[in-house]
mmCIF file of C-alpha atoms in Angstrom:
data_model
loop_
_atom_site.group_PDB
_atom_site.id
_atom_site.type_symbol
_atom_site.label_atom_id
_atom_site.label_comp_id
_atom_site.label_asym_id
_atom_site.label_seq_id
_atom_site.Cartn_x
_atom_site.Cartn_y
_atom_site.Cartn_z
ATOM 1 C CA UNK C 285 35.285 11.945 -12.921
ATOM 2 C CA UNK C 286 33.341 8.809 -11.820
ATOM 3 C CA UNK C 287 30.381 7.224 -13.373
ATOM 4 C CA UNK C 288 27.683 5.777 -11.970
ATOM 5 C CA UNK C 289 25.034 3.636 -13.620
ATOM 6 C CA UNK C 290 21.453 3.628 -11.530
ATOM 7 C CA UNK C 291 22.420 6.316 -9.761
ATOM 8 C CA UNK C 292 18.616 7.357 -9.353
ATOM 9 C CA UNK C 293 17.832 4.134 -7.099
ATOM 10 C CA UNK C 294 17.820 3.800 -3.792
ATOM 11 C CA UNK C 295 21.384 2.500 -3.078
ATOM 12 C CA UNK C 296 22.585 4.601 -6.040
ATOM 13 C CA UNK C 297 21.348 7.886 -5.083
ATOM 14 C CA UNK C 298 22.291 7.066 -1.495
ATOM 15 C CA UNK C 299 25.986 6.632 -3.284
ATOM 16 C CA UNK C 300 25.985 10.126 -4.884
ATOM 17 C CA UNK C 301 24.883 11.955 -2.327
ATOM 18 C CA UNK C 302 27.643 10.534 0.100
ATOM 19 C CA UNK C 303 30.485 10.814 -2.605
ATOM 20 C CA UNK C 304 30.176 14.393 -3.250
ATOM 21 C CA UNK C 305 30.019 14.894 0.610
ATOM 22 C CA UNK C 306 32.890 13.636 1.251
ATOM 23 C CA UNK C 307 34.974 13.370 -2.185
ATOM 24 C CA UNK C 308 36.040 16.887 -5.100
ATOM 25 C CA UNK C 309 35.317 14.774 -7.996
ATOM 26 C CA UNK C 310 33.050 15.176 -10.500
ATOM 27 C CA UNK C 311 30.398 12.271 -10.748
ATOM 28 C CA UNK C 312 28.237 11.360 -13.651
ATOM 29 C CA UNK C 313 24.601 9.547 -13.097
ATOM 30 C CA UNK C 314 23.680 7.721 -15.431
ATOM 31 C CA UNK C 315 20.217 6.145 -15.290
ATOM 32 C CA UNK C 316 17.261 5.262 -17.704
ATOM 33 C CA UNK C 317 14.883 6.391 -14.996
ATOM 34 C CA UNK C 318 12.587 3.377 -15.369
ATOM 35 C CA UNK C 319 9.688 2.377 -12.440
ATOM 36 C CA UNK C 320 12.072 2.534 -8.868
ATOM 37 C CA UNK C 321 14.145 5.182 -10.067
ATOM 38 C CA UNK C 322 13.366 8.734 -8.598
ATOM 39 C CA UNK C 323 15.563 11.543 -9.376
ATOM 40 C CA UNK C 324 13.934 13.516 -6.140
ATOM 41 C CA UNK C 325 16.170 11.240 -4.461
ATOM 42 C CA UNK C 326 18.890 13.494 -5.461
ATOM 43 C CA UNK C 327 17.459 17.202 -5.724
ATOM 44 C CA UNK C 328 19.411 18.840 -2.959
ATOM 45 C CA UNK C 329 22.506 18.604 -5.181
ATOM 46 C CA UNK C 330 21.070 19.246 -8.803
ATOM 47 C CA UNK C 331 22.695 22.593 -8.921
ATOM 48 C CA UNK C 332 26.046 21.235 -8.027
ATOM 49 C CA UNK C 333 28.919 21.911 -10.778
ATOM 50 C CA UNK C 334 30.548 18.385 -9.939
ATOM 51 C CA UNK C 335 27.188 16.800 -10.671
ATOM 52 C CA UNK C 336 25.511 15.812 -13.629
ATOM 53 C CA UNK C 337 23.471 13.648 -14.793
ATOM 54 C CA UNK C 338 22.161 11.742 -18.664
ATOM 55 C CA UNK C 339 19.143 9.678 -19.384
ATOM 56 C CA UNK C 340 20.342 6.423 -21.145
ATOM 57 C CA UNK C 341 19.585 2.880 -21.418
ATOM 58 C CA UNK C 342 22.750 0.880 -20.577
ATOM 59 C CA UNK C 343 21.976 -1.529 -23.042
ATOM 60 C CA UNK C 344 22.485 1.415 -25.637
ATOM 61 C CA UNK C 345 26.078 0.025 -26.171
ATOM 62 C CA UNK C 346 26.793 2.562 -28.655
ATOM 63 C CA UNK C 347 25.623 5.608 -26.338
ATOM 64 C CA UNK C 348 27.529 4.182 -23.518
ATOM 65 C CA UNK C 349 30.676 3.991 -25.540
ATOM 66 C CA UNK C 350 30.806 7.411 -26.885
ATOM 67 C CA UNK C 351 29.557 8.638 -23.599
ATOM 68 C CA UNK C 352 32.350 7.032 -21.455
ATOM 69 C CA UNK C 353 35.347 8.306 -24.051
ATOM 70 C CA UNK C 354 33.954 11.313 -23.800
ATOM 71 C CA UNK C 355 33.729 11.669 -20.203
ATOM 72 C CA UNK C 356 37.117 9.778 -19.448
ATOM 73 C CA UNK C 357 35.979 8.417 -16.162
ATOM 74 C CA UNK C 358 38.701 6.975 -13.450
ATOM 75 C CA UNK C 359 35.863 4.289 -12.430
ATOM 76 C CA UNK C 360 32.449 3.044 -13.655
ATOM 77 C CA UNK C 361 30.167 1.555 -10.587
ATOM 78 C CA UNK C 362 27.405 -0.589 -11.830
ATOM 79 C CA UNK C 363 24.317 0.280 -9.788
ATOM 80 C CA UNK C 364 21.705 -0.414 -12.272
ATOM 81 C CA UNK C 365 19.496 -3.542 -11.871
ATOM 82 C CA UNK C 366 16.013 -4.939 -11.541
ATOM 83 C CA UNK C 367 16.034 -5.871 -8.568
ATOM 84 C CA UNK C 368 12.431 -7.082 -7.145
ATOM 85 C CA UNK C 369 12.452 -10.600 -6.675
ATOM 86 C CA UNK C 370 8.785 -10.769 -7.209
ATOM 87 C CA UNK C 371 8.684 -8.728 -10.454
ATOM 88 C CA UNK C 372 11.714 -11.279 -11.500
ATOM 89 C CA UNK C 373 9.120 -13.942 -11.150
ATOM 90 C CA UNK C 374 6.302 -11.898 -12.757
ATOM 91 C CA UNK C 375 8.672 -11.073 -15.506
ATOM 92 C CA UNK C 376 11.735 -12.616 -16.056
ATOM 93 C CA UNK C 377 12.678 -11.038 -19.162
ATOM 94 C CA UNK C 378 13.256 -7.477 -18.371
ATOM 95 C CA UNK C 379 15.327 -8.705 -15.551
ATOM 96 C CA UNK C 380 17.714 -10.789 -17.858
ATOM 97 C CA UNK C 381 18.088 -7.907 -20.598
ATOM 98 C CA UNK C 382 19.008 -5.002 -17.764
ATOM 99 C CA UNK C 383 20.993 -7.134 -15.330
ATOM 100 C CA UNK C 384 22.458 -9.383 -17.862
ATOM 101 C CA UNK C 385 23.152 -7.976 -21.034
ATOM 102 C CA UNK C 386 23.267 -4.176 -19.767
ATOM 103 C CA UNK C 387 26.256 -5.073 -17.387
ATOM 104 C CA UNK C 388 27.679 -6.462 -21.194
ATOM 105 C CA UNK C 389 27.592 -3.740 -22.258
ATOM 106 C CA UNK C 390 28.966 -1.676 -19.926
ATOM 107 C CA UNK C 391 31.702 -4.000 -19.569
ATOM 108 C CA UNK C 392 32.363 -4.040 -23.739
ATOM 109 C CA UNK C 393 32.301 -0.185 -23.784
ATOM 110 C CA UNK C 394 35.048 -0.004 -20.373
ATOM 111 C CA UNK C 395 37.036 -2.896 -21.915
ATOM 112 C CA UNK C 396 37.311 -0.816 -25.304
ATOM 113 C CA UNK C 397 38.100 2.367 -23.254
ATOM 114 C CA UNK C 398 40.387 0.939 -20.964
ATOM 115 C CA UNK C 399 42.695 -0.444 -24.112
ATOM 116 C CA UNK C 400 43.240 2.766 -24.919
ATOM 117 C CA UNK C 401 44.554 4.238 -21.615
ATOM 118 C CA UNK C 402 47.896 5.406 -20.601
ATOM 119 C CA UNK C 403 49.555 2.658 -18.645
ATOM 120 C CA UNK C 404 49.295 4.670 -15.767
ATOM 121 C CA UNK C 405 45.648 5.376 -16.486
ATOM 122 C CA UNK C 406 44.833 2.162 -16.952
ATOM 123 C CA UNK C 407 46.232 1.428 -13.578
ATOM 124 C CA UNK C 408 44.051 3.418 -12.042
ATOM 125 C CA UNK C 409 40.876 3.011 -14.168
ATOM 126 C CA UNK C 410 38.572 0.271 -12.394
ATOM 127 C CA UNK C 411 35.080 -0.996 -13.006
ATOM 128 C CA UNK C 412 33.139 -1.759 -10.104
ATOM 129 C CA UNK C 413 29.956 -4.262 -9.876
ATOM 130 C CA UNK C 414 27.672 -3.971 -7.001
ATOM 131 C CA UNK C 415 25.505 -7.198 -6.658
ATOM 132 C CA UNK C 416 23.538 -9.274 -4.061
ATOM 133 C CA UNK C 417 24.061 -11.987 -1.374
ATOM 134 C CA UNK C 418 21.370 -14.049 -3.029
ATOM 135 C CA UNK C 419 23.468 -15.384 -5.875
ATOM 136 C CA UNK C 420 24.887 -17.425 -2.950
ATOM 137 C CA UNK C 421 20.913 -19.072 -2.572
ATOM 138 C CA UNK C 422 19.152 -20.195 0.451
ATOM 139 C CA UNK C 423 21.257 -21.212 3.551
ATOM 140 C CA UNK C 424 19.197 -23.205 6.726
ATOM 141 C CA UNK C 425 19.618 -22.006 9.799
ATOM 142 C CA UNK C 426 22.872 -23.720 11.353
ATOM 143 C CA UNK C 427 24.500 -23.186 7.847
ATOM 144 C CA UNK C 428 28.117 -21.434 7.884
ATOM 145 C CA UNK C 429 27.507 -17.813 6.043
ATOM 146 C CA UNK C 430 28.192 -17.545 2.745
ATOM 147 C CA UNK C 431 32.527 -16.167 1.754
ATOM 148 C CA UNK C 432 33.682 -14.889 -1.221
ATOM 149 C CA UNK C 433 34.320 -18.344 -2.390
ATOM 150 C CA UNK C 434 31.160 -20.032 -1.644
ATOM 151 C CA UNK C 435 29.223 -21.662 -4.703
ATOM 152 C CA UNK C 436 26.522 -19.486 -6.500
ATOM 153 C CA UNK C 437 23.074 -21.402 -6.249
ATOM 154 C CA UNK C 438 20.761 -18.839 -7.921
ATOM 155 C CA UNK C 439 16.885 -19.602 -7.118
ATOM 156 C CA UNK C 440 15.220 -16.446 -8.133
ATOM 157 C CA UNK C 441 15.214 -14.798 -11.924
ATOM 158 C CA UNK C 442 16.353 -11.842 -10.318
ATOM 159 C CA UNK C 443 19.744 -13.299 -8.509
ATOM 160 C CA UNK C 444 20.204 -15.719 -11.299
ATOM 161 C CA UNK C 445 20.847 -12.797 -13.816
ATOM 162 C CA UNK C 446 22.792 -10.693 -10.747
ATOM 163 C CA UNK C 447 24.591 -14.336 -10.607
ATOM 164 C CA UNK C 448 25.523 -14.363 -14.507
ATOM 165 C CA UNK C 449 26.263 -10.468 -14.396
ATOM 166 C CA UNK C 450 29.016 -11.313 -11.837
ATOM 167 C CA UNK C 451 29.979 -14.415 -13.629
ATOM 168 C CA UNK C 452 30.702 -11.618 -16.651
ATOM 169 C CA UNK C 453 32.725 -9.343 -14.867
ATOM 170 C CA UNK C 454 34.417 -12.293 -13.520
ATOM 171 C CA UNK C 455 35.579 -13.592 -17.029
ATOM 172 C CA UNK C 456 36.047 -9.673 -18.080
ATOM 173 C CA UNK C 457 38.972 -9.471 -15.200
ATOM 174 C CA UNK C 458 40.288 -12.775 -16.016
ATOM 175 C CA UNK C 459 39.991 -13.004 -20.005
ATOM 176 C CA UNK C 460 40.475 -9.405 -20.659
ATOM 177 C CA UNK C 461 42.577 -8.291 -17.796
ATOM 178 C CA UNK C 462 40.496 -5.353 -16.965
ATOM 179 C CA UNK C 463 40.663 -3.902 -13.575
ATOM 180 C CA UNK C 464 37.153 -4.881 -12.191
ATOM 181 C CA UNK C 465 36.117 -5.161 -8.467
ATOM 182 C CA UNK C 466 32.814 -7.077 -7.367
ATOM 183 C CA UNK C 467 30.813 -6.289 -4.157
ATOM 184 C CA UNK C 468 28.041 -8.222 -2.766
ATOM 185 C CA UNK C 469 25.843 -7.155 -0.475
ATOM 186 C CA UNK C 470 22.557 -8.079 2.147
ATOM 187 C CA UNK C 471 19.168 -6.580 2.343
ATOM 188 C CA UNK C 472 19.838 -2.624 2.163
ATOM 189 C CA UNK C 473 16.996 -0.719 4.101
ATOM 190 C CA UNK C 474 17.373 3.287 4.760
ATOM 191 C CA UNK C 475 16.350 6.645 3.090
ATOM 192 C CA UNK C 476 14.882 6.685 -0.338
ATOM 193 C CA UNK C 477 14.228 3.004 -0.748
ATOM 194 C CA UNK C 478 10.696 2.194 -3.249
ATOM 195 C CA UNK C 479 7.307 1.190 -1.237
ATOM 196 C CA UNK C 480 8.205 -2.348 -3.023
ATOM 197 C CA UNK C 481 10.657 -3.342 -0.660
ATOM 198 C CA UNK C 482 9.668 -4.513 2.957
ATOM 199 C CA UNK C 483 10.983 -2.168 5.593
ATOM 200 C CA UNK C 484 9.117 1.024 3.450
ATOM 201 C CA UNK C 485 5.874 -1.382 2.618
ATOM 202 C CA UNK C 486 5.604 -1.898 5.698
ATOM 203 C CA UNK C 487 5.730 1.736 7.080
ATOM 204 C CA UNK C 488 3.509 3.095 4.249
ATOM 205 C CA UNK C 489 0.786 0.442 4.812
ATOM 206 C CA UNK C 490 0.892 0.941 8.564
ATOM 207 C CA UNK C 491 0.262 4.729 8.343
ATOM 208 C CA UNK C 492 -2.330 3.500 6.297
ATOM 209 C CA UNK C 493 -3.977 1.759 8.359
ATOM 210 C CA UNK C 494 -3.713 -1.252 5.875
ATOM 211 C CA UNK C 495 -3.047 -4.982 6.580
ATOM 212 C CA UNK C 496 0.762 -5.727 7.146
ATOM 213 C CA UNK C 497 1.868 -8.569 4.749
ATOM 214 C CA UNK C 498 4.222 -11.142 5.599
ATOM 215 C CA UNK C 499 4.871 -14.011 3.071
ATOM 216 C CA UNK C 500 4.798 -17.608 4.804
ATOM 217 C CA UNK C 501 5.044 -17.885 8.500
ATOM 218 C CA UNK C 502 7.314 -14.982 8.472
ATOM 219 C CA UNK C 503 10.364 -16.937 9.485
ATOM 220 C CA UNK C 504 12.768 -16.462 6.308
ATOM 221 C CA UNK C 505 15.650 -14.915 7.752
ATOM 222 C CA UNK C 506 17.789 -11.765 5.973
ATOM 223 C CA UNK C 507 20.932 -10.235 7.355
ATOM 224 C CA UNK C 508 20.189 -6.263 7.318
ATOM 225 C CA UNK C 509 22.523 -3.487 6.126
ATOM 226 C CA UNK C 510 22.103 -0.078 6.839
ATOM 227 C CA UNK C 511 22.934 1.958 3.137
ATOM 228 C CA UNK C 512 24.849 4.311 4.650
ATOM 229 C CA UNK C 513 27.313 1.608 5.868
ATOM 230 C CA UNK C 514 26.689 0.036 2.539
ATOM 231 C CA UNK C 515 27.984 3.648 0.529
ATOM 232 C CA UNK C 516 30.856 3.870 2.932
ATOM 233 C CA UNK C 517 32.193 0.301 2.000
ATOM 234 C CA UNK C 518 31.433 0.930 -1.556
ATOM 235 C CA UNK C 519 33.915 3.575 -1.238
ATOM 236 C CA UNK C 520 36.155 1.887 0.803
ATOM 237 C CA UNK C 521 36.622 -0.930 -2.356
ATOM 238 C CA UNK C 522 36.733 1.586 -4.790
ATOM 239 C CA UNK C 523 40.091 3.325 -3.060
ATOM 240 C CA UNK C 524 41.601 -0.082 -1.385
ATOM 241 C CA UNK C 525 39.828 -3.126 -3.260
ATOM 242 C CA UNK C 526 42.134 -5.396 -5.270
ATOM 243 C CA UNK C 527 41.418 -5.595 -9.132
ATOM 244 C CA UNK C 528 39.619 -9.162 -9.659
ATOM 245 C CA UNK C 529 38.400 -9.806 -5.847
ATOM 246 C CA UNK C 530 34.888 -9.804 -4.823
ATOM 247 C CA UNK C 531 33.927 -8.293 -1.428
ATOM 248 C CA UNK C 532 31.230 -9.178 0.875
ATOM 249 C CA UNK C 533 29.311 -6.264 2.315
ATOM 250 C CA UNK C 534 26.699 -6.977 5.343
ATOM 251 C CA UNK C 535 25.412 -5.708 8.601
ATOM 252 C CA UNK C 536 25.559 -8.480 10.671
ATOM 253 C CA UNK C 537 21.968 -8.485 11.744
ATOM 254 C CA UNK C 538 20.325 -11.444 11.022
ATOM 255 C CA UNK C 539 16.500 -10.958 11.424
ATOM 256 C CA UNK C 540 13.310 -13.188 10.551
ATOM 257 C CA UNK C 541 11.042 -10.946 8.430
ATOM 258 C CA UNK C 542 8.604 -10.909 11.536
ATOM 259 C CA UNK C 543 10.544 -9.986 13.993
ATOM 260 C CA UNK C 544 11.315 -6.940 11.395
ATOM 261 C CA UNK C 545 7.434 -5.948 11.293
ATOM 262 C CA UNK C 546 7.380 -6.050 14.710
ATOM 263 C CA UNK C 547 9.737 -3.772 15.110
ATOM 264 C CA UNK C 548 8.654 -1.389 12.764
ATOM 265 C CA UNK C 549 5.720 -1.716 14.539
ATOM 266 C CA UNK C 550 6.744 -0.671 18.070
ATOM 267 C CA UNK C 551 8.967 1.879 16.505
ATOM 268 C CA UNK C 552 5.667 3.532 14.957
ATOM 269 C CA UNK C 553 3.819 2.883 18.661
ATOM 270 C CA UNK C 554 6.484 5.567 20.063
ATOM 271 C CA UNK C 555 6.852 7.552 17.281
ATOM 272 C CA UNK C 556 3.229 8.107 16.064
ATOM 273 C CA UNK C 557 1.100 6.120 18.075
ATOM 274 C CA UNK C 558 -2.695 5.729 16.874
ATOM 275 C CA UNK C 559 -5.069 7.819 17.933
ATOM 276 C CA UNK C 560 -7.704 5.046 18.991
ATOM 277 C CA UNK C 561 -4.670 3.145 21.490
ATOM 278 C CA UNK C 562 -4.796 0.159 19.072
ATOM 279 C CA UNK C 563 -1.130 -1.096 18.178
ATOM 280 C CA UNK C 564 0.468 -1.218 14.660
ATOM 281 C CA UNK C 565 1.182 -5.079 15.388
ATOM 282 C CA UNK C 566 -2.899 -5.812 15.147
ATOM 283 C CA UNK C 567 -2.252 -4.870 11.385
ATOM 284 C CA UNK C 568 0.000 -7.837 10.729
ATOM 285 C CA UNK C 569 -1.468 -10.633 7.707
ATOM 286 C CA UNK C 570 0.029 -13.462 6.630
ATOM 287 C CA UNK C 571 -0.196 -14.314 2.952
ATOM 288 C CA UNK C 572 0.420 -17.052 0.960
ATOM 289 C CA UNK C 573 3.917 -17.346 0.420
ATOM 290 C CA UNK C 574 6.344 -16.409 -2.601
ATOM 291 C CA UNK C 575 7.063 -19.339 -5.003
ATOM 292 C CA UNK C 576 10.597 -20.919 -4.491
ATOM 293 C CA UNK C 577 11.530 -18.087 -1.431
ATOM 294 C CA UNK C 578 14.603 -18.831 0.148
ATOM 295 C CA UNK C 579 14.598 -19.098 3.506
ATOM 296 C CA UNK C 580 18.017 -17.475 4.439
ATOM 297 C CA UNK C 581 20.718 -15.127 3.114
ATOM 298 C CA UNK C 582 23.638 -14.418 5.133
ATOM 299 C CA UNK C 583 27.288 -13.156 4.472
ATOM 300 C CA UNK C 584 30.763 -13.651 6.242
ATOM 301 C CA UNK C 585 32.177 -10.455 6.205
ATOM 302 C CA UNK C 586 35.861 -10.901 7.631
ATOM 303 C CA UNK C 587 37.501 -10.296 4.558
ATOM 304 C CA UNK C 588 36.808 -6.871 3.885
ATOM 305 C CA UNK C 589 36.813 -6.089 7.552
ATOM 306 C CA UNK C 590 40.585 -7.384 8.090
ATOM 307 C CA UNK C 591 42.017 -6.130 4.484
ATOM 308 C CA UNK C 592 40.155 -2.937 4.130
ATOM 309 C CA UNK C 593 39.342 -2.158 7.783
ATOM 310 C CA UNK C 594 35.748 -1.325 7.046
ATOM 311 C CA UNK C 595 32.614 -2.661 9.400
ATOM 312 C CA UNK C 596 29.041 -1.685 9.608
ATOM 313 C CA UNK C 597 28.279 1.019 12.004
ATOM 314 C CA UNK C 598 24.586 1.680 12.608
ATOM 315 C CA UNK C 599 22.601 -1.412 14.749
ATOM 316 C CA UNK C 600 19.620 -1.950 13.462
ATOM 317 C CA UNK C 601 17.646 -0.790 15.919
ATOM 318 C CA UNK C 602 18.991 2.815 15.338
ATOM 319 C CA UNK C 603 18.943 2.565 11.588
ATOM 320 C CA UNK C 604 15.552 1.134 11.107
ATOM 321 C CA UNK C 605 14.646 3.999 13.754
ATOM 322 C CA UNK C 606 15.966 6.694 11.440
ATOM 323 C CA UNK C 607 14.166 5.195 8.672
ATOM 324 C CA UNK C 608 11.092 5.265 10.063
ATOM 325 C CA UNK C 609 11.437 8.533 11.029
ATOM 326 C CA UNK C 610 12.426 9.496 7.554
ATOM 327 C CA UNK C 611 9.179 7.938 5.841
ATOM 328 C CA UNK C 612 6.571 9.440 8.710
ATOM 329 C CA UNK C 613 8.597 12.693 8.037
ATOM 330 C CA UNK C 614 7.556 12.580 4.023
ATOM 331 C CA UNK C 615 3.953 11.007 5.389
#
């Protein structure tokens, strides 16, 4: 048995549905099913005996304790976060109790399950944190990518709780000596990803027939990371991943957020071009730009491609073209 925590978001739910492809163990989802969550995400395998899934609060540190002795997982994976930089701004609050203090208690229920392993389970057992280049903050452009061991710099609410949530599980592994394992990642885009987030707000309000908006002058930069790649790695870490190292996951595809509308654009020209001969591009806006937006993320990925053999394996070009396809299919 496996846990997962968020495991009705999009990278979550993109998790579970690759696991029990490819994996015979039972996997719990748990998930307090709050605004991006979508538990549709995950309907093709709701009658499938190795899945289940319980509506809890992480924070619930009582809840989460009796749930995970009860359960006796072999790994918890943290998936659960607010993760909208704009709502962070909007909101700060909510982002700091789910991203800081639920991944405390998560990590205070493992710890106190962990102590009470066999020494061979607790060899096994691991806790896994999935969390987000931008802890590393805003590179400029001839800036080396961010390693492992680069400095967090934390502009946003959002990445400065993802930044303290790591900083936890850091001090868990070290103080503690539980078995933890740390992933960050770049900008996800794929299947089942909320209308929030670029790449789908983009494809939703082009269908539309609404303005496009791009923050600024559309030149922040993001490195792009198809979440089937992403899932794969995840997995990857969990079998291979030394307890107490962090991993960088990214696709290698640095883009500027226009030249990403644009080519969302000419992918919806082909695909489902407009019935008047006017192109999706003629949609694009540019709005006032979000307070205190970095202008580039960007991760070296060498380590976990040399000691765990993994690298990204869909170009963007054919992942944002399945993802397109994917939304104008559910149009």
């Amino acid at each position: 048995m496996i846990i997962v925590t968020g495991g009705a978001g999009f990278i979550g739910s993109n998790f579970i549905l690759k696991f029990l492809s490819t994996s015979d163990e039972n996997l719990l989802n748990l998930d307090n099913l709050s605004y991006a969550a979508n538990l549709s995400n995950l309907a093709i395998i709701e009658s499938n005996p190795r899945y289940s899934f319980v509506k809890m609060d992480i924070q619930n540190h009582r809840k989460v304790e009796a749930l995970i002795k009860k359960v006796k997982p072999r790994a918890i994976l943290n998936f659960a976060a607010e993760s909208h930089v704009d709502r962070s701004i909007e909101g700060p609050e909510t982002f700091i109790n789910t991203n800081i203090l639920g991944t405390y208690s998560l990590l205070k229920a493992s710890l106190d399950y962990w102590k009470n392993l066999s020494k061979k389970e607790k060899e096994i057992f691991r806790f896994f944190h999935i969390s987000t280049d931008e802890v590393f903050g805003s590179l400029n452009l001839n800036d080396e990518k961010s390693t492992e061991e680069s400095a967090y710099k934390p502009n946003s609410p959002y990445s400065a709780s993802k930044a303290a949530s790591d900083h936890l599980v850091r001090a868990w592994h070290h103080t503690f000596k539980l078995p933890t394992l740390v992933s960050n990642c770049t900008n996800n885009y794929g299947p089942h990803q909320h209308e929030e987030k670029l790449i789908p707000l983009i494809i939703t309000k082009a269908l539309k027939n609404k303005n496009l908006p791009i923050y600024g002058d559309g030149k922040n930069i993001r490195d792009w990371l198809y979440v089937e790649d992403h899932c794969e790695a995840i997995m990857k870490i969990l079998e291979k991943g030394k307890p107490g190292e962090t991993y960088n996951i990214g696709g290698n595809c640095e883009k500027s957020n226009l030249e990403v509308v644009n080519k969302i654009c000419e992918i919806l020209d082909s695909l489902n071009p407009k019935k008047d001969g006017s192109l999706y591009r003629e949609q694009i806006k540019f709005v006032n730009d979000r307070p205190g937006h970095d202008f580039r993320y960007s991760l070296d990925t060498s380590k976990i491609e040399y000691n765990l053999n993994w690298k990204s394996k869909e170009s963007f070009s054919s992942g944002l073209a399945k993802t397109v396809q994917w939304y104008l299919e559910r149009s």
